[in-house]
Amino acid sequence: MTGTAGEPLRVILRMEIHPGMGAEFEQVWRSVGESIAREPANRGQTLVRSTEEEGVYFVLTDWADERSFRAFEVSDRHTAHRRRLRPYRRGGDMAVTEVVHRLEPDSTTPPTR
């Protein structure tokens, strides 16, 4: 699976973090994320925190293609990253997706106030 029209493969992780551990998790995630960013097939990642559910984060990670992502997923580096994040996690899940449409903002329309 690859994204539509050259779009990346997008992996979405939902991570439930133990109460009171959010700030430390964010620091460790950043360190792990910087390491993952050095993977040749990684196309970037974003950590977002839910405003509706306490202790819930989402990681959006883009990869060149599914083959590259799956190879990373079974690598020793990935295992080490998971091990570093495990103490903070109380649950979560993963979805592997492909971008179907991307709509950029219309730069000719003035912003509304």
PDB file of N, CA and C in Angstrom:
ATOM      1  N   MET A   1       0.839  -1.174   0.000  1.00  0.00           N
ATOM      2  CA  MET A   1       0.000   0.000   0.000  1.00  0.00           C
ATOM      3  C   MET A   1       0.884   1.238   0.000  1.00  0.00           C
ATOM      4  N   THR A   2       0.591   2.131  -0.880  1.00  0.00           N
ATOM      5  CA  THR A   2       1.228   3.447  -0.882  1.00  0.00           C
ATOM      6  C   THR A   2       0.119   4.477  -0.971  1.00  0.00           C
ATOM      7  N   GLY A   3       0.442   5.678  -0.642  1.00  0.00           N
ATOM      8  CA  GLY A   3      -0.552   6.730  -0.694  1.00  0.00           C
ATOM      9  C   GLY A   3      -0.998   7.013  -2.118  1.00  0.00           C
ATOM     10  N   THR A   4      -2.131   7.670  -2.239  1.00  0.00           N
ATOM     11  CA  THR A   4      -2.669   8.050  -3.526  1.00  0.00           C
ATOM     12  C   THR A   4      -1.832   9.174  -4.125  1.00  0.00           C
ATOM     13  N   ALA A   5      -1.550   9.084  -5.406  1.00  0.00           N
ATOM     14  CA  ALA A   5      -0.841  10.138  -6.143  1.00  0.00           C
ATOM     15  C   ALA A   5       0.425  10.601  -5.428  1.00  0.00           C
ATOM     16  N   GLY A   6       1.224   9.645  -4.980  1.00  0.00           N
ATOM     17  CA  GLY A   6       2.490   9.983  -4.355  1.00  0.00           C
ATOM     18  C   GLY A   6       2.409  10.406  -2.899  1.00  0.00           C
ATOM     19  N   GLU A   7       1.220  10.376  -2.322  1.00  0.00           N
ATOM     20  CA  GLU A   7       1.075  10.716  -0.902  1.00  0.00           C
ATOM     21  C   GLU A   7       1.728   9.619  -0.062  1.00  0.00           C
ATOM     22  N   PRO A   8       2.207   9.958   1.126  1.00  0.00           N
ATOM     23  CA  PRO A   8       2.856   8.953   1.971  1.00  0.00           C
ATOM     24  C   PRO A   8       1.845   8.006   2.618  1.00  0.00           C
ATOM     25  N   LEU A   9       2.353   6.895   3.096  1.00  0.00           N
ATOM     26  CA  LEU A   9       1.583   6.018   3.966  1.00  0.00           C
ATOM     27  C   LEU A   9       1.518   6.720   5.321  1.00  0.00           C
ATOM     28  N   ARG A  10       0.353   6.793   5.926  1.00  0.00           N
ATOM     29  CA  ARG A  10       0.220   7.483   7.213  1.00  0.00           C
ATOM     30  C   ARG A  10      -0.177   6.480   8.289  1.00  0.00           C
ATOM     31  N   VAL A  11       0.630   6.430   9.342  1.00  0.00           N
ATOM     32  CA  VAL A  11       0.351   5.570  10.489  1.00  0.00           C
ATOM     33  C   VAL A  11      -0.158   6.466  11.615  1.00  0.00           C
ATOM     34  N   ILE A  12      -1.290   6.079  12.195  1.00  0.00           N
ATOM     35  CA  ILE A  12      -1.898   6.852  13.274  1.00  0.00           C
ATOM     36  C   ILE A  12      -1.911   5.983  14.529  1.00  0.00           C
ATOM     37  N   LEU A  13      -1.197   6.437  15.545  1.00  0.00           N
ATOM     38  CA  LEU A  13      -1.170   5.736  16.827  1.00  0.00           C
ATOM     39  C   LEU A  13      -2.005   6.511  17.829  1.00  0.00           C
ATOM     40  N   ARG A  14      -2.849   5.809  18.543  1.00  0.00           N
ATOM     41  CA  ARG A  14      -3.588   6.396  19.671  1.00  0.00           C
ATOM     42  C   ARG A  14      -2.930   5.840  20.923  1.00  0.00           C
ATOM     43  N   MET A  15      -2.436   6.728  21.775  1.00  0.00           N
ATOM     44  CA  MET A  15      -1.708   6.294  22.963  1.00  0.00           C
ATOM     45  C   MET A  15      -2.391   6.840  24.209  1.00  0.00           C
ATOM     46  N   GLU A  16      -2.735   5.940  25.125  1.00  0.00           N
ATOM     47  CA  GLU A  16      -3.317   6.314  26.405  1.00  0.00           C
ATOM     48  C   GLU A  16      -2.190   6.284  27.435  1.00  0.00           C
ATOM     49  N   ILE A  17      -1.950   7.421  28.061  1.00  0.00           N
ATOM     50  CA  ILE A  17      -0.818   7.588  28.971  1.00  0.00           C
ATOM     51  C   ILE A  17      -1.311   7.572  30.420  1.00  0.00           C
ATOM     52  N   HIS A  18      -0.530   6.937  31.286  1.00  0.00           N
ATOM     53  CA  HIS A  18      -0.883   6.876  32.708  1.00  0.00           C
ATOM     54  C   HIS A  18      -1.050   8.288  33.273  1.00  0.00           C
ATOM     55  N   PRO A  19      -2.011   8.467  34.178  1.00  0.00           N
ATOM     56  CA  PRO A  19      -2.229   9.786  34.788  1.00  0.00           C
ATOM     57  C   PRO A  19      -0.947  10.338  35.421  1.00  0.00           C
ATOM     58  N   GLY A  20      -0.725  11.629  35.203  1.00  0.00           N
ATOM     59  CA  GLY A  20       0.418  12.312  35.792  1.00  0.00           C
ATOM     60  C   GLY A  20       1.736  12.101  35.077  1.00  0.00           C
ATOM     61  N   MET A  21       1.732  11.351  33.967  1.00  0.00           N
ATOM     62  CA  MET A  21       2.983  11.050  33.269  1.00  0.00           C
ATOM     63  C   MET A  21       3.086  11.742  31.910  1.00  0.00           C
ATOM     64  N   GLY A  22       2.135  12.614  31.589  1.00  0.00           N
ATOM     65  CA  GLY A  22       2.103  13.235  30.273  1.00  0.00           C
ATOM     66  C   GLY A  22       3.345  14.032  29.923  1.00  0.00           C
ATOM     67  N   ALA A  23       3.795  14.886  30.818  1.00  0.00           N
ATOM     68  CA  ALA A  23       4.951  15.746  30.520  1.00  0.00           C
ATOM     69  C   ALA A  23       6.209  14.918  30.275  1.00  0.00           C
ATOM     70  N   GLU A  24       6.429  13.913  31.107  1.00  0.00           N
ATOM     71  CA  GLU A  24       7.610  13.062  30.921  1.00  0.00           C
ATOM     72  C   GLU A  24       7.491  12.243  29.632  1.00  0.00           C
ATOM     73  N   PHE A  25       6.285  11.739  29.355  1.00  0.00           N
ATOM     74  CA  PHE A  25       6.052  11.011  28.106  1.00  0.00           C
ATOM     75  C   PHE A  25       6.397  11.889  26.906  1.00  0.00           C
ATOM     76  N   GLU A  26       5.955  13.145  26.920  1.00  0.00           N
ATOM     77  CA  GLU A  26       6.215  14.052  25.799  1.00  0.00           C
ATOM     78  C   GLU A  26       7.709  14.223  25.563  1.00  0.00           C
ATOM     79  N   GLN A  27       8.486  14.323  26.627  1.00  0.00           N
ATOM     80  CA  GLN A  27       9.941  14.468  26.479  1.00  0.00           C
ATOM     81  C   GLN A  27      10.565  13.210  25.886  1.00  0.00           C
ATOM     82  N   VAL A  28      10.163  12.051  26.400  1.00  0.00           N
ATOM     83  CA  VAL A  28      10.720  10.793  25.889  1.00  0.00           C
ATOM     84  C   VAL A  28      10.280  10.585  24.444  1.00  0.00           C
ATOM     85  N   TRP A  29       9.005  10.895  24.142  1.00  0.00           N
ATOM     86  CA  TRP A  29       8.535  10.733  22.772  1.00  0.00           C
ATOM     87  C   TRP A  29       9.362  11.596  21.817  1.00  0.00           C
ATOM     88  N   ARG A  30       9.663  12.808  22.206  1.00  0.00           N
ATOM     89  CA  ARG A  30      10.449  13.689  21.329  1.00  0.00           C
ATOM     90  C   ARG A  30      11.806  13.071  21.017  1.00  0.00           C
ATOM     91  N   SER A  31      12.451  12.513  22.008  1.00  0.00           N
ATOM     92  CA  SER A  31      13.741  11.855  21.794  1.00  0.00           C
ATOM     93  C   SER A  31      13.594  10.667  20.845  1.00  0.00           C
ATOM     94  N   VAL A  32      12.575   9.854  21.077  1.00  0.00           N
ATOM     95  CA  VAL A  32      12.308   8.714  20.198  1.00  0.00           C
ATOM     96  C   VAL A  32      11.985   9.214  18.789  1.00  0.00           C
ATOM     97  N   GLY A  33      11.151  10.246  18.697  1.00  0.00           N
ATOM     98  CA  GLY A  33      10.766  10.793  17.398  1.00  0.00           C
ATOM     99  C   GLY A  33      11.944  11.327  16.607  1.00  0.00           C
ATOM    100  N   GLU A  34      12.886  11.955  17.297  1.00  0.00           N
ATOM    101  CA  GLU A  34      14.074  12.463  16.601  1.00  0.00           C
ATOM    102  C   GLU A  34      14.883  11.313  16.014  1.00  0.00           C
ATOM    103  N   SER A  35      14.926  10.192  16.702  1.00  0.00           N
ATOM    104  CA  SER A  35      15.623   9.019  16.184  1.00  0.00           C
ATOM    105  C   SER A  35      14.900   8.452  14.965  1.00  0.00           C
ATOM    106  N   ILE A  36      13.577   8.355  15.048  1.00  0.00           N
ATOM    107  CA  ILE A  36      12.796   7.827  13.928  1.00  0.00           C
ATOM    108  C   ILE A  36      12.926   8.742  12.711  1.00  0.00           C
ATOM    109  N   ALA A  37      13.030  10.042  12.933  1.00  0.00           N
ATOM    110  CA  ALA A  37      13.163  10.998  11.829  1.00  0.00           C
ATOM    111  C   ALA A  37      14.423  10.754  11.002  1.00  0.00           C
ATOM    112  N   ARG A  38      15.394  10.049  11.563  1.00  0.00           N
ATOM    113  CA  ARG A  38      16.621   9.734  10.817  1.00  0.00           C
ATOM    114  C   ARG A  38      16.463   8.500   9.920  1.00  0.00           C
ATOM    115  N   GLU A  39      15.321   7.821  10.014  1.00  0.00           N
ATOM    116  CA  GLU A  39      15.064   6.684   9.124  1.00  0.00           C
ATOM    117  C   GLU A  39      14.871   7.223   7.703  1.00  0.00           C
ATOM    118  N   PRO A  40      15.569   6.675   6.722  1.00  0.00           N
ATOM    119  CA  PRO A  40      15.471   7.209   5.359  1.00  0.00           C
ATOM    120  C   PRO A  40      14.051   7.252   4.792  1.00  0.00           C
ATOM    121  N   ALA A  41      13.197   6.302   5.152  1.00  0.00           N
ATOM    122  CA  ALA A  41      11.843   6.253   4.591  1.00  0.00           C
ATOM    123  C   ALA A  41      10.825   7.035   5.411  1.00  0.00           C
ATOM    124  N   ASN A  42      11.238   7.581   6.546  1.00  0.00           N
ATOM    125  CA  ASN A  42      10.314   8.360   7.363  1.00  0.00           C
ATOM    126  C   ASN A  42      10.118   9.725   6.728  1.00  0.00           C
ATOM    127  N   ARG A  43       8.875  10.166   6.638  1.00  0.00           N
ATOM    128  CA  ARG A  43       8.539  11.439   6.002  1.00  0.00           C
ATOM    129  C   ARG A  43       8.026  12.472   6.996  1.00  0.00           C
ATOM    130  N   GLY A  44       8.227  12.200   8.295  1.00  0.00           N
ATOM    131  CA  GLY A  44       7.828  13.165   9.312  1.00  0.00           C
ATOM    132  C   GLY A  44       6.783  12.593  10.249  1.00  0.00           C
ATOM    133  N   GLN A  45       6.678  13.230  11.398  1.00  0.00           N
ATOM    134  CA  GLN A  45       5.716  12.777  12.394  1.00  0.00           C
ATOM    135  C   GLN A  45       5.285  13.939  13.264  1.00  0.00           C
ATOM    136  N   THR A  46       4.126  13.765  13.871  1.00  0.00           N
ATOM    137  CA  THR A  46       3.539  14.797  14.710  1.00  0.00           C
ATOM    138  C   THR A  46       2.937  14.135  15.942  1.00  0.00           C
ATOM    139  N   LEU A  47       3.171  14.721  17.104  1.00  0.00           N
ATOM    140  CA  LEU A  47       2.530  14.278  18.342  1.00  0.00           C
ATOM    141  C   LEU A  47       1.467  15.304  18.696  1.00  0.00           C
ATOM    142  N   VAL A  48       0.232  14.847  18.890  1.00  0.00           N
ATOM    143  CA  VAL A  48      -0.851  15.738  19.303  1.00  0.00           C
ATOM    144  C   VAL A  48      -1.505  15.172  20.562  1.00  0.00           C
ATOM    145  N   ARG A  49      -2.008  16.068  21.387  1.00  0.00           N
ATOM    146  CA  ARG A  49      -2.662  15.690  22.647  1.00  0.00           C
ATOM    147  C   ARG A  49      -4.154  15.989  22.524  1.00  0.00           C
ATOM    148  N   SER A  50      -4.978  15.059  22.937  1.00  0.00           N
ATOM    149  CA  SER A  50      -6.425  15.244  22.890  1.00  0.00           C
ATOM    150  C   SER A  50      -6.852  16.368  23.828  1.00  0.00           C
ATOM    151  N   THR A  51      -7.796  17.164  23.376  1.00  0.00           N
ATOM    152  CA  THR A  51      -8.386  18.189  24.238  1.00  0.00           C
ATOM    153  C   THR A  51      -9.678  17.674  24.866  1.00  0.00           C
ATOM    154  N   GLU A  52     -10.071  16.451  24.494  1.00  0.00           N
ATOM    155  CA  GLU A  52     -11.323  15.888  24.990  1.00  0.00           C
ATOM    156  C   GLU A  52     -11.134  14.707  25.935  1.00  0.00           C
ATOM    157  N   GLU A  53      -9.994  14.017  25.822  1.00  0.00           N
ATOM    158  CA  GLU A  53      -9.747  12.844  26.656  1.00  0.00           C
ATOM    159  C   GLU A  53      -8.431  13.020  27.403  1.00  0.00           C
ATOM    160  N   GLU A  54      -8.495  13.016  28.707  1.00  0.00           N
ATOM    161  CA  GLU A  54      -7.303  13.186  29.541  1.00  0.00           C
ATOM    162  C   GLU A  54      -6.308  12.060  29.280  1.00  0.00           C
ATOM    163  N   GLY A  55      -5.053  12.433  29.048  1.00  0.00           N
ATOM    164  CA  GLY A  55      -3.991  11.439  28.889  1.00  0.00           C
ATOM    165  C   GLY A  55      -3.976  10.709  27.562  1.00  0.00           C
ATOM    166  N   VAL A  56      -4.692  11.212  26.563  1.00  0.00           N
ATOM    167  CA  VAL A  56      -4.718  10.559  25.250  1.00  0.00           C
ATOM    168  C   VAL A  56      -3.932  11.404  24.253  1.00  0.00           C
ATOM    169  N   TYR A  57      -3.023  10.735  23.554  1.00  0.00           N
ATOM    170  CA  TYR A  57      -2.192  11.361  22.527  1.00  0.00           C
ATOM    171  C   TYR A  57      -2.369  10.598  21.224  1.00  0.00           C
ATOM    172  N   PHE A  58      -2.095  11.289  20.127  1.00  0.00           N
ATOM    173  CA  PHE A  58      -2.065  10.661  18.813  1.00  0.00           C
ATOM    174  C   PHE A  58      -0.722  10.976  18.172  1.00  0.00           C
ATOM    175  N   VAL A  59      -0.147   9.982  17.536  1.00  0.00           N
ATOM    176  CA  VAL A  59       1.083  10.161  16.775  1.00  0.00           C
ATOM    177  C   VAL A  59       0.724   9.940  15.315  1.00  0.00           C
ATOM    178  N   LEU A  60       1.008  10.918  14.474  1.00  0.00           N
ATOM    179  CA  LEU A  60       0.792  10.820  13.029  1.00  0.00           C
ATOM    180  C   LEU A  60       2.166  10.710  12.390  1.00  0.00           C
ATOM    181  N   THR A  61       2.430   9.581  11.761  1.00  0.00           N
ATOM    182  CA  THR A  61       3.747   9.338  11.179  1.00  0.00           C
ATOM    183  C   THR A  61       3.582   8.993   9.709  1.00  0.00           C
ATOM    184  N   ASP A  62       4.328   9.654   8.850  1.00  0.00           N
ATOM    185  CA  ASP A  62       4.281   9.393   7.415  1.00  0.00           C
ATOM    186  C   ASP A  62       5.510   8.610   6.980  1.00  0.00           C
ATOM    187  N   TRP A  63       5.278   7.646   6.084  1.00  0.00           N
ATOM    188  CA  TRP A  63       6.340   6.790   5.550  1.00  0.00           C
ATOM    189  C   TRP A  63       6.265   6.781   4.032  1.00  0.00           C
ATOM    190  N   ALA A  64       7.391   6.547   3.396  1.00  0.00           N
ATOM    191  CA  ALA A  64       7.452   6.522   1.931  1.00  0.00           C
ATOM    192  C   ALA A  64       6.521   5.454   1.366  1.00  0.00           C
ATOM    193  N   ASP A  65       6.458   4.302   2.030  1.00  0.00           N
ATOM    194  CA  ASP A  65       5.613   3.204   1.564  1.00  0.00           C
ATOM    195  C   ASP A  65       5.437   2.194   2.694  1.00  0.00           C
ATOM    196  N   GLU A  66       4.501   1.276   2.503  1.00  0.00           N
ATOM    197  CA  GLU A  66       4.214   0.305   3.559  1.00  0.00           C
ATOM    198  C   GLU A  66       5.371  -0.656   3.784  1.00  0.00           C
ATOM    199  N   ARG A  67       6.043  -1.056   2.739  1.00  0.00           N
ATOM    200  CA  ARG A  67       7.179  -1.976   2.881  1.00  0.00           C
ATOM    201  C   ARG A  67       8.231  -1.395   3.816  1.00  0.00           C
ATOM    202  N   SER A  68       8.558  -0.130   3.631  1.00  0.00           N
ATOM    203  CA  SER A  68       9.553   0.524   4.487  1.00  0.00           C
ATOM    204  C   SER A  68       9.067   0.629   5.928  1.00  0.00           C
ATOM    205  N   PHE A  69       7.802   0.977   6.108  1.00  0.00           N
ATOM    206  CA  PHE A  69       7.260   1.058   7.460  1.00  0.00           C
ATOM    207  C   PHE A  69       7.309  -0.302   8.139  1.00  0.00           C
ATOM    208  N   ARG A  70       6.872  -1.357   7.441  1.00  0.00           N
ATOM    209  CA  ARG A  70       6.841  -2.700   8.042  1.00  0.00           C
ATOM    210  C   ARG A  70       8.250  -3.178   8.379  1.00  0.00           C
ATOM    211  N   ALA A  71       9.226  -2.836   7.557  1.00  0.00           N
ATOM    212  CA  ALA A  71      10.615  -3.206   7.858  1.00  0.00           C
ATOM    213  C   ALA A  71      11.074  -2.504   9.136  1.00  0.00           C
ATOM    214  N   PHE A  72      10.742  -1.234   9.279  1.00  0.00           N
ATOM    215  CA  PHE A  72      11.094  -0.515  10.503  1.00  0.00           C
ATOM    216  C   PHE A  72      10.366  -1.112  11.705  1.00  0.00           C
ATOM    217  N   GLU A  73       9.117  -1.482  11.513  1.00  0.00           N
ATOM    218  CA  GLU A  73       8.285  -1.985  12.609  1.00  0.00           C
ATOM    219  C   GLU A  73       8.868  -3.238  13.274  1.00  0.00           C
ATOM    220  N   VAL A  74       9.611  -4.044  12.521  1.00  0.00           N
ATOM    221  CA  VAL A  74      10.199  -5.273  13.082  1.00  0.00           C
ATOM    222  C   VAL A  74      11.690  -5.108  13.386  1.00  0.00           C
ATOM    223  N   SER A  75      12.191  -3.886  13.307  1.00  0.00           N
ATOM    224  CA  SER A  75      13.620  -3.648  13.532  1.00  0.00           C
ATOM    225  C   SER A  75      13.953  -3.578  15.025  1.00  0.00           C
ATOM    226  N   ASP A  76      15.219  -3.797  15.326  1.00  0.00           N
ATOM    227  CA  ASP A  76      15.696  -3.671  16.706  1.00  0.00           C
ATOM    228  C   ASP A  76      15.525  -2.244  17.226  1.00  0.00           C
ATOM    229  N   ARG A  77      15.708  -1.254  16.354  1.00  0.00           N
ATOM    230  CA  ARG A  77      15.541   0.146  16.782  1.00  0.00           C
ATOM    231  C   ARG A  77      14.109   0.408  17.239  1.00  0.00           C
ATOM    232  N   HIS A  78      13.150  -0.118  16.475  1.00  0.00           N
ATOM    233  CA  HIS A  78      11.747   0.083  16.850  1.00  0.00           C
ATOM    234  C   HIS A  78      11.439  -0.601  18.184  1.00  0.00           C
ATOM    235  N   THR A  79      11.969  -1.789  18.371  1.00  0.00           N
ATOM    236  CA  THR A  79      11.782  -2.497  19.639  1.00  0.00           C
ATOM    237  C   THR A  79      12.334  -1.673  20.798  1.00  0.00           C
ATOM    238  N   ALA A  80      13.499  -1.083  20.610  1.00  0.00           N
ATOM    239  CA  ALA A  80      14.096  -0.243  21.657  1.00  0.00           C
ATOM    240  C   ALA A  80      13.234   0.991  21.932  1.00  0.00           C
ATOM    241  N   HIS A  81      12.672   1.594  20.895  1.00  0.00           N
ATOM    242  CA  HIS A  81      11.798   2.760  21.075  1.00  0.00           C
ATOM    243  C   HIS A  81      10.550   2.378  21.865  1.00  0.00           C
ATOM    244  N   ARG A  82       9.934   1.259  21.500  1.00  0.00           N
ATOM    245  CA  ARG A  82       8.739   0.804  22.223  1.00  0.00           C
ATOM    246  C   ARG A  82       9.053   0.556  23.694  1.00  0.00           C
ATOM    247  N   ARG A  83      10.210  -0.016  23.935  1.00  0.00           N
ATOM    248  CA  ARG A  83      10.625  -0.298  25.317  1.00  0.00           C
ATOM    249  C   ARG A  83      10.735   1.005  26.124  1.00  0.00           C
ATOM    250  N   ARG A  84      11.251   2.058  25.515  1.00  0.00           N
ATOM    251  CA  ARG A  84      11.387   3.343  26.223  1.00  0.00           C
ATOM    252  C   ARG A  84      10.030   3.972  26.528  1.00  0.00           C
ATOM    253  N   LEU A  85       9.046   3.760  25.653  1.00  0.00           N
ATOM    254  CA  LEU A  85       7.729   4.377  25.827  1.00  0.00           C
ATOM    255  C   LEU A  85       6.773   3.531  26.669  1.00  0.00           C
ATOM    256  N   ARG A  86       7.048   2.253  26.800  1.00  0.00           N
ATOM    257  CA  ARG A  86       6.136   1.326  27.488  1.00  0.00           C
ATOM    258  C   ARG A  86       5.746   1.768  28.901  1.00  0.00           C
ATOM    259  N   PRO A  87       6.664   2.287  29.728  1.00  0.00           N
ATOM    260  CA  PRO A  87       6.267   2.654  31.098  1.00  0.00           C
ATOM    261  C   PRO A  87       5.176   3.723  31.171  1.00  0.00           C
ATOM    262  N   TYR A  88       5.002   4.488  30.120  1.00  0.00           N
ATOM    263  CA  TYR A  88       4.034   5.580  30.117  1.00  0.00           C
ATOM    264  C   TYR A  88       2.665   5.151  29.601  1.00  0.00           C
ATOM    265  N   ARG A  89       2.631   4.084  28.823  1.00  0.00           N
ATOM    266  CA  ARG A  89       1.404   3.690  28.126  1.00  0.00           C
ATOM    267  C   ARG A  89       0.540   2.766  28.966  1.00  0.00           C
ATOM    268  N   ARG A  90      -0.757   3.051  28.954  1.00  0.00           N
ATOM    269  CA  ARG A  90      -1.703   2.137  29.589  1.00  0.00           C
ATOM    270  C   ARG A  90      -2.626   1.502  28.553  1.00  0.00           C
ATOM    271  N   GLY A  91      -2.493   1.907  27.297  1.00  0.00           N
ATOM    272  CA  GLY A  91      -3.299   1.339  26.222  1.00  0.00           C
ATOM    273  C   GLY A  91      -3.119   2.131  24.951  1.00  0.00           C
ATOM    274  N   GLY A  92      -3.789   1.665  23.906  1.00  0.00           N
ATOM    275  CA  GLY A  92      -3.745   2.367  22.632  1.00  0.00           C
ATOM    276  C   GLY A  92      -3.968   1.429  21.473  1.00  0.00           C
ATOM    277  N   ASP A  93      -3.931   1.985  20.286  1.00  0.00           N
ATOM    278  CA  ASP A  93      -4.064   1.178  19.077  1.00  0.00           C
ATOM    279  C   ASP A  93      -3.405   1.891  17.907  1.00  0.00           C
ATOM    280  N   MET A  94      -3.350   1.185  16.774  1.00  0.00           N
ATOM    281  CA  MET A  94      -2.664   1.705  15.597  1.00  0.00           C
ATOM    282  C   MET A  94      -3.530   1.486  14.363  1.00  0.00           C
ATOM    283  N   ALA A  95      -3.504   2.454  13.460  1.00  0.00           N
ATOM    284  CA  ALA A  95      -4.157   2.329  12.160  1.00  0.00           C
ATOM    285  C   ALA A  95      -3.145   2.700  11.086  1.00  0.00           C
ATOM    286  N   VAL A  96      -3.040   1.854  10.064  1.00  0.00           N
ATOM    287  CA  VAL A  96      -2.190   2.140   8.909  1.00  0.00           C
ATOM    288  C   VAL A  96      -3.125   2.612   7.808  1.00  0.00           C
ATOM    289  N   THR A  97      -2.874   3.820   7.298  1.00  0.00           N
ATOM    290  CA  THR A  97      -3.816   4.450   6.377  1.00  0.00           C
ATOM    291  C   THR A  97      -3.109   4.976   5.132  1.00  0.00           C
ATOM    292  N   GLU A  98      -3.911   5.315   4.147  1.00  0.00           N
ATOM    293  CA  GLU A  98      -3.384   6.005   2.974  1.00  0.00           C
ATOM    294  C   GLU A  98      -4.191   7.275   2.765  1.00  0.00           C
ATOM    295  N   VAL A  99      -3.512   8.318   2.362  1.00  0.00           N
ATOM    296  CA  VAL A  99      -4.172   9.593   2.089  1.00  0.00           C
ATOM    297  C   VAL A  99      -4.967   9.434   0.798  1.00  0.00           C
ATOM    298  N   VAL A 100      -6.248   9.741   0.852  1.00  0.00           N
ATOM    299  CA  VAL A 100      -7.110   9.651  -0.325  1.00  0.00           C
ATOM    300  C   VAL A 100      -7.188  11.005  -1.019  1.00  0.00           C
ATOM    301  N   HIS A 101      -7.412  12.055  -0.255  1.00  0.00           N
ATOM    302  CA  HIS A 101      -7.467  13.419  -0.785  1.00  0.00           C
ATOM    303  C   HIS A 101      -6.761  14.344   0.198  1.00  0.00           C
ATOM    304  N   ARG A 102      -6.062  15.305  -0.337  1.00  0.00           N
ATOM    305  CA  ARG A 102      -5.472  16.365   0.487  1.00  0.00           C
ATOM    306  C   ARG A 102      -5.942  17.685  -0.120  1.00  0.00           C
ATOM    307  N   LEU A 103      -6.580  18.502   0.683  1.00  0.00           N
ATOM    308  CA  LEU A 103      -7.066  19.798   0.224  1.00  0.00           C
ATOM    309  C   LEU A 103      -6.276  20.885   0.925  1.00  0.00           C
ATOM    310  N   GLU A 104      -5.569  21.660   0.159  1.00  0.00           N
ATOM    311  CA  GLU A 104      -4.793  22.777   0.696  1.00  0.00           C
ATOM    312  C   GLU A 104      -5.704  23.995   0.784  1.00  0.00           C
ATOM    313  N   PRO A 105      -5.422  24.918   1.700  1.00  0.00           N
ATOM    314  CA  PRO A 105      -6.247  26.123   1.787  1.00  0.00           C
ATOM    315  C   PRO A 105      -6.120  26.956   0.517  1.00  0.00           C
ATOM    316  N   ASP A 106      -7.177  27.661   0.198  1.00  0.00           N
ATOM    317  CA  ASP A 106      -7.190  28.539  -0.969  1.00  0.00           C
ATOM    318  C   ASP A 106      -6.472  29.830  -0.601  1.00  0.00           C
ATOM    319  N   SER A 107      -5.279  30.021  -1.145  1.00  0.00           N
ATOM    320  CA  SER A 107      -4.473  31.196  -0.786  1.00  0.00           C
ATOM    321  C   SER A 107      -5.004  32.486  -1.406  1.00  0.00           C
ATOM    322  N   THR A 108      -5.973  32.391  -2.311  1.00  0.00           N
ATOM    323  CA  THR A 108      -6.512  33.606  -2.933  1.00  0.00           C
ATOM    324  C   THR A 108      -7.668  34.193  -2.127  1.00  0.00           C
ATOM    325  N   THR A 109      -8.185  33.439  -1.176  1.00  0.00           N
ATOM    326  CA  THR A 109      -9.303  33.918  -0.370  1.00  0.00           C
ATOM    327  C   THR A 109      -8.769  34.596   0.880  1.00  0.00           C
ATOM    328  N   PRO A 110      -9.152  35.857   1.122  1.00  0.00           N
ATOM    329  CA  PRO A 110      -8.667  36.533   2.331  1.00  0.00           C
ATOM    330  C   PRO A 110      -9.239  35.853   3.575  1.00  0.00           C
ATOM    331  N   PRO A 111      -8.464  35.845   4.654  1.00  0.00           N
ATOM    332  CA  PRO A 111      -8.955  35.227   5.890  1.00  0.00           C
ATOM    333  C   PRO A 111     -10.159  35.978   6.439  1.00  0.00           C
ATOM    334  N   THR A 112     -11.066  35.244   7.062  1.00  0.00           N
ATOM    335  CA  THR A 112     -12.231  35.880   7.687  1.00  0.00           C
ATOM    336  C   THR A 112     -11.885  36.252   9.115  1.00  0.00           C
ATOM    337  N   ARG A 113     -12.535  37.267   9.592  1.00  0.00           N
ATOM    338  CA  ARG A 113     -12.282  37.718  10.974  1.00  0.00           C
ATOM    339  C   ARG A 113     -13.519  37.555  11.789  1.00  0.00           C
TER     340      ARG A 113
END
